[in-house]
Short mmCIF file of C-alpha atoms in Angstrom, two decimals:
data_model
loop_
_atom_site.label_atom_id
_atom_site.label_comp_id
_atom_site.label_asym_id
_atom_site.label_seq_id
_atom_site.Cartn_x
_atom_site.Cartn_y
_atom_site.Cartn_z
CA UNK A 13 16.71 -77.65 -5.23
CA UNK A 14 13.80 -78.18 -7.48
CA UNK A 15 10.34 -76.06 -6.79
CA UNK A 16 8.55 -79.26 -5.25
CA UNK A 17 11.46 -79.80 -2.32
CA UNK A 18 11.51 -76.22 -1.75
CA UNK A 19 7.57 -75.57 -1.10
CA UNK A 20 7.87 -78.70 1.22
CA UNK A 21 11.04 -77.34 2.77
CA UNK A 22 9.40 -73.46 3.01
CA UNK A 23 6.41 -75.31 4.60
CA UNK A 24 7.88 -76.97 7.25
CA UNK A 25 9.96 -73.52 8.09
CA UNK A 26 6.92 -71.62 7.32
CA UNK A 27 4.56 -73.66 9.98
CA UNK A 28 7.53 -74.02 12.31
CA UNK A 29 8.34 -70.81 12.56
CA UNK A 30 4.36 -69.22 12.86
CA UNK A 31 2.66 -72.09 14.67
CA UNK A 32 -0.25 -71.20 12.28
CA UNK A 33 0.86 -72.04 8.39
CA UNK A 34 0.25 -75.55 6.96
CA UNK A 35 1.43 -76.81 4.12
CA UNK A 36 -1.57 -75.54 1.70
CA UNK A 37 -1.02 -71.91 2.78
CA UNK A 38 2.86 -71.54 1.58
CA UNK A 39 2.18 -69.39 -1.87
CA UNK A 40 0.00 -67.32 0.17
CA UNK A 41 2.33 -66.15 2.63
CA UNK A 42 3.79 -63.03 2.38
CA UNK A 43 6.91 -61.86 0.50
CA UNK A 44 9.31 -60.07 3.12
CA UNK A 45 11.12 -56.62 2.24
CA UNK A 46 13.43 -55.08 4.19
CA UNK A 47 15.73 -51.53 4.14
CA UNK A 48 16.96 -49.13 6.54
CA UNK A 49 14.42 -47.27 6.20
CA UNK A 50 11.82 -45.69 3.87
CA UNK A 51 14.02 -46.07 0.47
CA UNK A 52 12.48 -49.96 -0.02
CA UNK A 53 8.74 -48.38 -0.08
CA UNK A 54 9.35 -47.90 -3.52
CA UNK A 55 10.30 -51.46 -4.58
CA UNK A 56 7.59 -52.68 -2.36
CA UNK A 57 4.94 -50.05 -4.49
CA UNK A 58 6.77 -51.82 -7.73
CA UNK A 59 6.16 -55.25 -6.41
CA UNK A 60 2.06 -54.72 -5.53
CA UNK A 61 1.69 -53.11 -8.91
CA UNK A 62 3.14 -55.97 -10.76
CA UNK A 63 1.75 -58.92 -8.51
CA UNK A 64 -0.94 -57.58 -6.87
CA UNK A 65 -2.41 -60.63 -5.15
CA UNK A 66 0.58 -61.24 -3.28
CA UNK A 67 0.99 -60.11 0.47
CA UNK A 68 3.73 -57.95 1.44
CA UNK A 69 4.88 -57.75 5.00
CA UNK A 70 7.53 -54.33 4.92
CA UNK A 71 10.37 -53.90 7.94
CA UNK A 72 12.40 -50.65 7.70
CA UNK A 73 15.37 -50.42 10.05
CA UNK A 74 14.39 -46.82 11.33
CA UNK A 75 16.16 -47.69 14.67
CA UNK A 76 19.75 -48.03 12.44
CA UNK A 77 19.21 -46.10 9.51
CA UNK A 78 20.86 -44.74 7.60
CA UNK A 79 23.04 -47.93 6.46
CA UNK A 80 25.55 -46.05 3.94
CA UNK A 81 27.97 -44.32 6.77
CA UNK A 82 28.33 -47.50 9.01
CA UNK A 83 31.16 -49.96 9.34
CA UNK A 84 30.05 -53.24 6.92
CA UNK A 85 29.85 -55.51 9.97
CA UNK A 86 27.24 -53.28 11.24
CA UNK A 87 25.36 -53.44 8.83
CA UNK A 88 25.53 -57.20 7.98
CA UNK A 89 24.08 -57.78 11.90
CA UNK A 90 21.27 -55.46 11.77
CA UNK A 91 20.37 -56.81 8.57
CA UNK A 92 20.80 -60.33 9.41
CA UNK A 93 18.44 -59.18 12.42
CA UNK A 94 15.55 -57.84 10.39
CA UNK A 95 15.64 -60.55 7.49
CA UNK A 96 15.84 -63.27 11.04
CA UNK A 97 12.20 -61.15 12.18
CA UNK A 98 10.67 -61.75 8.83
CA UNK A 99 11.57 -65.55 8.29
CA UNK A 100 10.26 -65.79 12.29
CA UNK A 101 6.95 -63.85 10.81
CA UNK A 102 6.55 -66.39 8.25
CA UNK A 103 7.43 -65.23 4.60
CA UNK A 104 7.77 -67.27 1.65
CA UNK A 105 10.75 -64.70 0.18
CA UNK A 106 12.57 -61.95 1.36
CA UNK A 107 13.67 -59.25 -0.73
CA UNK A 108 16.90 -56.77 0.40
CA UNK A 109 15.67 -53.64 -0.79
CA UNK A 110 18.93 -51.82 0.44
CA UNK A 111 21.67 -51.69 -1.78
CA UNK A 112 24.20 -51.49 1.12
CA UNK A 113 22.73 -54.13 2.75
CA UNK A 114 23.03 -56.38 0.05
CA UNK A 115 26.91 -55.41 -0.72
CA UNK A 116 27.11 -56.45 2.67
CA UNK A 117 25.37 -59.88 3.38
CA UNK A 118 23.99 -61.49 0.15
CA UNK A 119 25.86 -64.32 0.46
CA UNK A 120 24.77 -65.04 4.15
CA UNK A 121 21.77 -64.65 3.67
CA UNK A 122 20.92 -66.87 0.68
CA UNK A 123 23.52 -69.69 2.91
CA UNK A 124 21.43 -68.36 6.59
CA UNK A 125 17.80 -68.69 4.91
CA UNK A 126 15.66 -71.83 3.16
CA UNK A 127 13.66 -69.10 1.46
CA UNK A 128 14.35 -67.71 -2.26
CA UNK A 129 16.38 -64.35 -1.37
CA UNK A 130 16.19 -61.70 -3.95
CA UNK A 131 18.33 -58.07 -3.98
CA UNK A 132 18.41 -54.92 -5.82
CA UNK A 133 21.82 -54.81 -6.93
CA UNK A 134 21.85 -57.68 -10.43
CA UNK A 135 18.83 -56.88 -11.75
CA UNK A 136 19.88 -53.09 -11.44
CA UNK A 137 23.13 -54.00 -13.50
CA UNK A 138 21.71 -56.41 -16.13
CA UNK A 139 19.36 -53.63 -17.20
CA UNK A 140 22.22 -51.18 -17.33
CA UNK A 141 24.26 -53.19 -19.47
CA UNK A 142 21.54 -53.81 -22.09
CA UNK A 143 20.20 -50.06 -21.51
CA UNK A 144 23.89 -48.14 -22.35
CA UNK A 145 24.83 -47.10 -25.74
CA UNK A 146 27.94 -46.09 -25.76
CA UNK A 147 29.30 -48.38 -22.92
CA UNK A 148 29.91 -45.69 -20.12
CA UNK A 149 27.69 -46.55 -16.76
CA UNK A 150 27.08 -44.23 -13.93
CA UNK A 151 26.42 -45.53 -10.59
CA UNK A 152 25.51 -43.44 -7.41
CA UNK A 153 24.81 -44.99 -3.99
CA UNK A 154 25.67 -44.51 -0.94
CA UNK A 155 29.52 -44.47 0.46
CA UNK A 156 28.49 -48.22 1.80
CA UNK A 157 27.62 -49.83 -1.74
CA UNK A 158 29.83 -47.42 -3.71
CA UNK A 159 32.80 -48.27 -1.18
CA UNK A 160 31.88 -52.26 -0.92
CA UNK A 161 32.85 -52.18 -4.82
CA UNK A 162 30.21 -54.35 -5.78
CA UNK A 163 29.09 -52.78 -9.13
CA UNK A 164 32.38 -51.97 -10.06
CA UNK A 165 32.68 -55.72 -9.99
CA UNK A 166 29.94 -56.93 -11.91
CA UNK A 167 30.29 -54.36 -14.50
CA UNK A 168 33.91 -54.86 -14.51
CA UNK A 169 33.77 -58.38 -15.83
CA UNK A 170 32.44 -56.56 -19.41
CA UNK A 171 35.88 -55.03 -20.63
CA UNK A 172 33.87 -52.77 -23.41
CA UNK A 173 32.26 -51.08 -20.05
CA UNK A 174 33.56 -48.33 -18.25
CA UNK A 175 32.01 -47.52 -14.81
CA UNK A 176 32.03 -44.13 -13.23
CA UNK A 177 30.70 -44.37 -9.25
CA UNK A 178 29.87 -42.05 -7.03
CA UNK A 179 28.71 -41.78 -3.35
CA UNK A 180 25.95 -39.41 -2.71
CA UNK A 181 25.27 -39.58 1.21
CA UNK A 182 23.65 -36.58 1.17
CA UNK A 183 20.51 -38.09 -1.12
CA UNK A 184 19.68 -40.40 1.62
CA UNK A 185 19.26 -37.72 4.48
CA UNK A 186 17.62 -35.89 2.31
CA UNK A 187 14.88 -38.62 1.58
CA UNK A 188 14.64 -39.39 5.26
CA UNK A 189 13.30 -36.06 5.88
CA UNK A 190 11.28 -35.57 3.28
CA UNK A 191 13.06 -33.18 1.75
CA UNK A 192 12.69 -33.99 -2.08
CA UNK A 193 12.51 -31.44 -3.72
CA UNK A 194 14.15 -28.29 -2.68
CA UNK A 195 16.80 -25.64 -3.86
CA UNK A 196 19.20 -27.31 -1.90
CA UNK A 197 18.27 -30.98 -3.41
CA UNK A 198 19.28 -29.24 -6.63
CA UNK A 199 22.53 -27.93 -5.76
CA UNK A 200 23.65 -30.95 -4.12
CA UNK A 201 22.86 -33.21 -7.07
CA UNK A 202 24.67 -30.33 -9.38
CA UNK A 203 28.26 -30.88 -7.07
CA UNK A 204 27.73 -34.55 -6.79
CA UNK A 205 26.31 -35.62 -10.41
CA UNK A 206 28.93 -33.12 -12.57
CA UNK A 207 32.00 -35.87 -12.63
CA UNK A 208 29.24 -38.24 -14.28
CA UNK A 209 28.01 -35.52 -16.30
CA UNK A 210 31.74 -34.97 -17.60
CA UNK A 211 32.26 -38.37 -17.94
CA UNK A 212 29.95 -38.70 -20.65
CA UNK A 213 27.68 -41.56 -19.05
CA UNK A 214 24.86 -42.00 -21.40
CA UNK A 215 23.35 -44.51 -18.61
CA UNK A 216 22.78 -43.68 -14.88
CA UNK A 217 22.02 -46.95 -12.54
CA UNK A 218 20.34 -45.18 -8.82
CA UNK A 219 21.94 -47.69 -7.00
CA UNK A 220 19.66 -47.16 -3.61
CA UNK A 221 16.45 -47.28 -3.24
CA UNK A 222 15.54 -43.89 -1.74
CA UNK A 223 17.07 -42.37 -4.63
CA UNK A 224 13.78 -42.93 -7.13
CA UNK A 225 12.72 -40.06 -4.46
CA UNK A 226 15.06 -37.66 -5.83
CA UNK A 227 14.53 -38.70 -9.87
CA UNK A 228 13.39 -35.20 -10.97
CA UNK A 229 16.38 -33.39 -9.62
CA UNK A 230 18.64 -36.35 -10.68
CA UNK A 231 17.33 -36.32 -14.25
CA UNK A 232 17.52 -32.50 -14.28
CA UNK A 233 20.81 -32.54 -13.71
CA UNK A 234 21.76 -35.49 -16.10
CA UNK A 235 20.01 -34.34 -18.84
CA UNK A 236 17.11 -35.72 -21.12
CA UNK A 237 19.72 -38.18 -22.75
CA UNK A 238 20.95 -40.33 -19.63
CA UNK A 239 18.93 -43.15 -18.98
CA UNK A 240 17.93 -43.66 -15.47
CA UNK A 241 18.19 -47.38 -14.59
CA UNK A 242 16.49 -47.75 -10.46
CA UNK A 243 16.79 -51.07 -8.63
CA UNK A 244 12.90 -50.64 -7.80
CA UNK A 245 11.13 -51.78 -10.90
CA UNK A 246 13.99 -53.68 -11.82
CA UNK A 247 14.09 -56.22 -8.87
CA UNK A 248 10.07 -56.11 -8.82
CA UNK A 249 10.30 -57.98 -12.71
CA UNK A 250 12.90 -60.28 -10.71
CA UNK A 251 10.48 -61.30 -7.74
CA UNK A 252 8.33 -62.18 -10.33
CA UNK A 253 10.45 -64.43 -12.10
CA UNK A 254 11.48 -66.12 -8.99
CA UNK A 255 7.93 -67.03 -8.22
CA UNK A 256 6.87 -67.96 -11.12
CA UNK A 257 9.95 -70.33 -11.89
CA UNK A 258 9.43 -72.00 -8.03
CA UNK A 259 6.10 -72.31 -8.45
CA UNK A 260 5.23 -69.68 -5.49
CA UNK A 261 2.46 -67.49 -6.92
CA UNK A 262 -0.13 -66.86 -4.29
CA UNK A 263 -3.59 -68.09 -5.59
CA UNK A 264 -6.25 -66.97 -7.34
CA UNK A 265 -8.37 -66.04 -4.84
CA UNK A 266 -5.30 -64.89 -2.43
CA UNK A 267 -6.41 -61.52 -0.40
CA UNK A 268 -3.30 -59.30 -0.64
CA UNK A 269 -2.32 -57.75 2.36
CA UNK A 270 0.45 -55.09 3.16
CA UNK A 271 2.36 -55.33 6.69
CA UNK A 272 4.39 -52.58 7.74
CA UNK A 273 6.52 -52.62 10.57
CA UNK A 274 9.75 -50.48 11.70
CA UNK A 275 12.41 -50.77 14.62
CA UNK A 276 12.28 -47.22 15.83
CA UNK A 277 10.99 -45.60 18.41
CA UNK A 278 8.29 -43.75 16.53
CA UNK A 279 5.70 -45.42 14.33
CA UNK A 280 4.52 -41.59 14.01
CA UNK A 281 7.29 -40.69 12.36
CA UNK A 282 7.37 -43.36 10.23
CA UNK A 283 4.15 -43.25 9.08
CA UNK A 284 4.18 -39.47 8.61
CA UNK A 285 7.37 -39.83 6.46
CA UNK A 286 5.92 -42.35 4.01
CA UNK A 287 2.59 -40.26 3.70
CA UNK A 288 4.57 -37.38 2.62
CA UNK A 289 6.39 -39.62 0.00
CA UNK A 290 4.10 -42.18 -1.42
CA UNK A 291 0.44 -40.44 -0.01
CA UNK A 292 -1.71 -42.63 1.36
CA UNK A 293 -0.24 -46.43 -0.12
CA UNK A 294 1.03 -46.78 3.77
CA UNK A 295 -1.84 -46.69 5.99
CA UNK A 296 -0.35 -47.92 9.37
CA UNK A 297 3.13 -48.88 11.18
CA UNK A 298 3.77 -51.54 13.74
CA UNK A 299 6.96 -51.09 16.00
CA UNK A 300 8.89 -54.16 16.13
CA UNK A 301 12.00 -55.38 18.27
CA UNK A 302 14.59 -57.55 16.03
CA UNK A 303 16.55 -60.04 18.08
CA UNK A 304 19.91 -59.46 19.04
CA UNK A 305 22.57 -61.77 16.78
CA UNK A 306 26.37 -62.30 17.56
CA UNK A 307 27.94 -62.73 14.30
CA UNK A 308 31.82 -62.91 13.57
CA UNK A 309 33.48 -60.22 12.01
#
């Protein structure tokens, strides 16, 4: 579809689905991003420093999180749920910020949506491939995307690769508490990170994005000669590119907002949370209620 049918399709969507957006007002809608919770702050942050005239409207699925432990049906639904809220909201993109979330639904969602979809999981692995040296890639994630097997298939197409994953569950609870850097951060990255360490990797991909949380201890651990690849700025470069080729850059004299919105019970605790993580970028939370989907499994 070639940029000019897709701004008239997005506009159509865009005013059906708000009641309020004509068809002038499409590049300055917001771009959507979604995660399970806090981890996609971080590629929102990297997408407002490199386009900072764009709007961002943020959903974190507080009311589900965390994503990595649950069955991959579950996850596609309340995913499929959020990214359904932020089409209904009236975004010109939506960006998967989760790494489980996008092992599990990419493909419906780019088939479900008229809007460009982009996720954290390809840009993530191009980098690492033209990062490594000696062709050995680490991956951590959680036991979602390490389980789903996605990187070890798109690295496993390069036969002079060799892939080493490993699930780190831990890293996400630790995030989602705020916890970032303590003793027991440190000896949980030692136990997890030491079959990478072994393995030689000379490049580390952080394949979630509440793991750029945890970088010192991660790097610590790896040493000062592992590169650290992490989805955030990675997909951020890749929003970018999307815009630019579909002609979707807000304006010049576009006034950037930044939504954020999450399903739990407690904006508080939301809002506290990010404080603690990214200071004072997140000034206020909205609770909102995603619709309820059946979807076959």
């Amino acid at each position: 579809m070639n940029s000019a049918v897709l701004r008239s399709v997005m506009a159509v969507s865009l005013a059906g689905a708000t009641g309020r957006l004509g068809w002038w007002t499409v590049n300055d809608a917001p771009i959507g991003i979604f995660d399970s919770g806090v981890g996609g702050l971080t590629v929102a942050r990297a997408v407002s420093a490199l386009l900072p005239r764009e709007s961002i409207r943020y959903i974190g699925d507080t009311a589900h999180s965390p994503y990595g432990p649950k069955p991959i049906a579950d996850v596609r639904r309340y995913a499929l749920e959020v990214l359904d809220t932020l089409v209904d909201e009236g975004v010109k993109m939506l960006v998967i910020a989760c790494n489980t979330a996008s092992a599990a639904m990419l493909r419906d969602a780019r088939e479900r949506y008229d809007v460009p979809v982009v996720e954290v999981i390809g840009p993530a692995v191009r980098t690492a491939i033209s990062t490594t040296r000696n062709g050995r890639i680490g991956v951590i994630g959680t036991a979602g995307t390490i389980g789903s097997g996605v990187y070890q298939d798109m690295l496993g197409v390069n036969a002079n690769l060799n892939l080493f994953a490993q699930a780190c569950p831990r890293f996400v609870e630790f995030v989602e508490a705020g916890i970032t850097d303590s003793p027991e951060v440190l000896a949980v990255a030692e136990s997890y990170l030491a079959p990478l360490r072994h393995a030689g990797v000379d490049t580390l991909v952080l394949g979630c994005t509440h793991y750029p949380f945890l970088e010192g201890a991660i790097s610590y651990v790896m040493g000062a000669d592992v590169s650290l690849v992490s989805s955030d700025t990675e997909t951020a470069k890749d929003v970018y590119r999307q815009l630019v080729s579909r002609d979707l850059l807000a304006g010049p004299d576009a006034r950037a907002r930044r939504d954020y919105e999450a399903t739990g019970d407690s904006a508080h605790e939301f809002l506290e949370l990010a404080h603690r993580l990214m200071g004072r970028e997140v000034r206020s939370v909205t609770l909102v209620q995603t619709g309820v989907i059946d979807l076959p499994r």
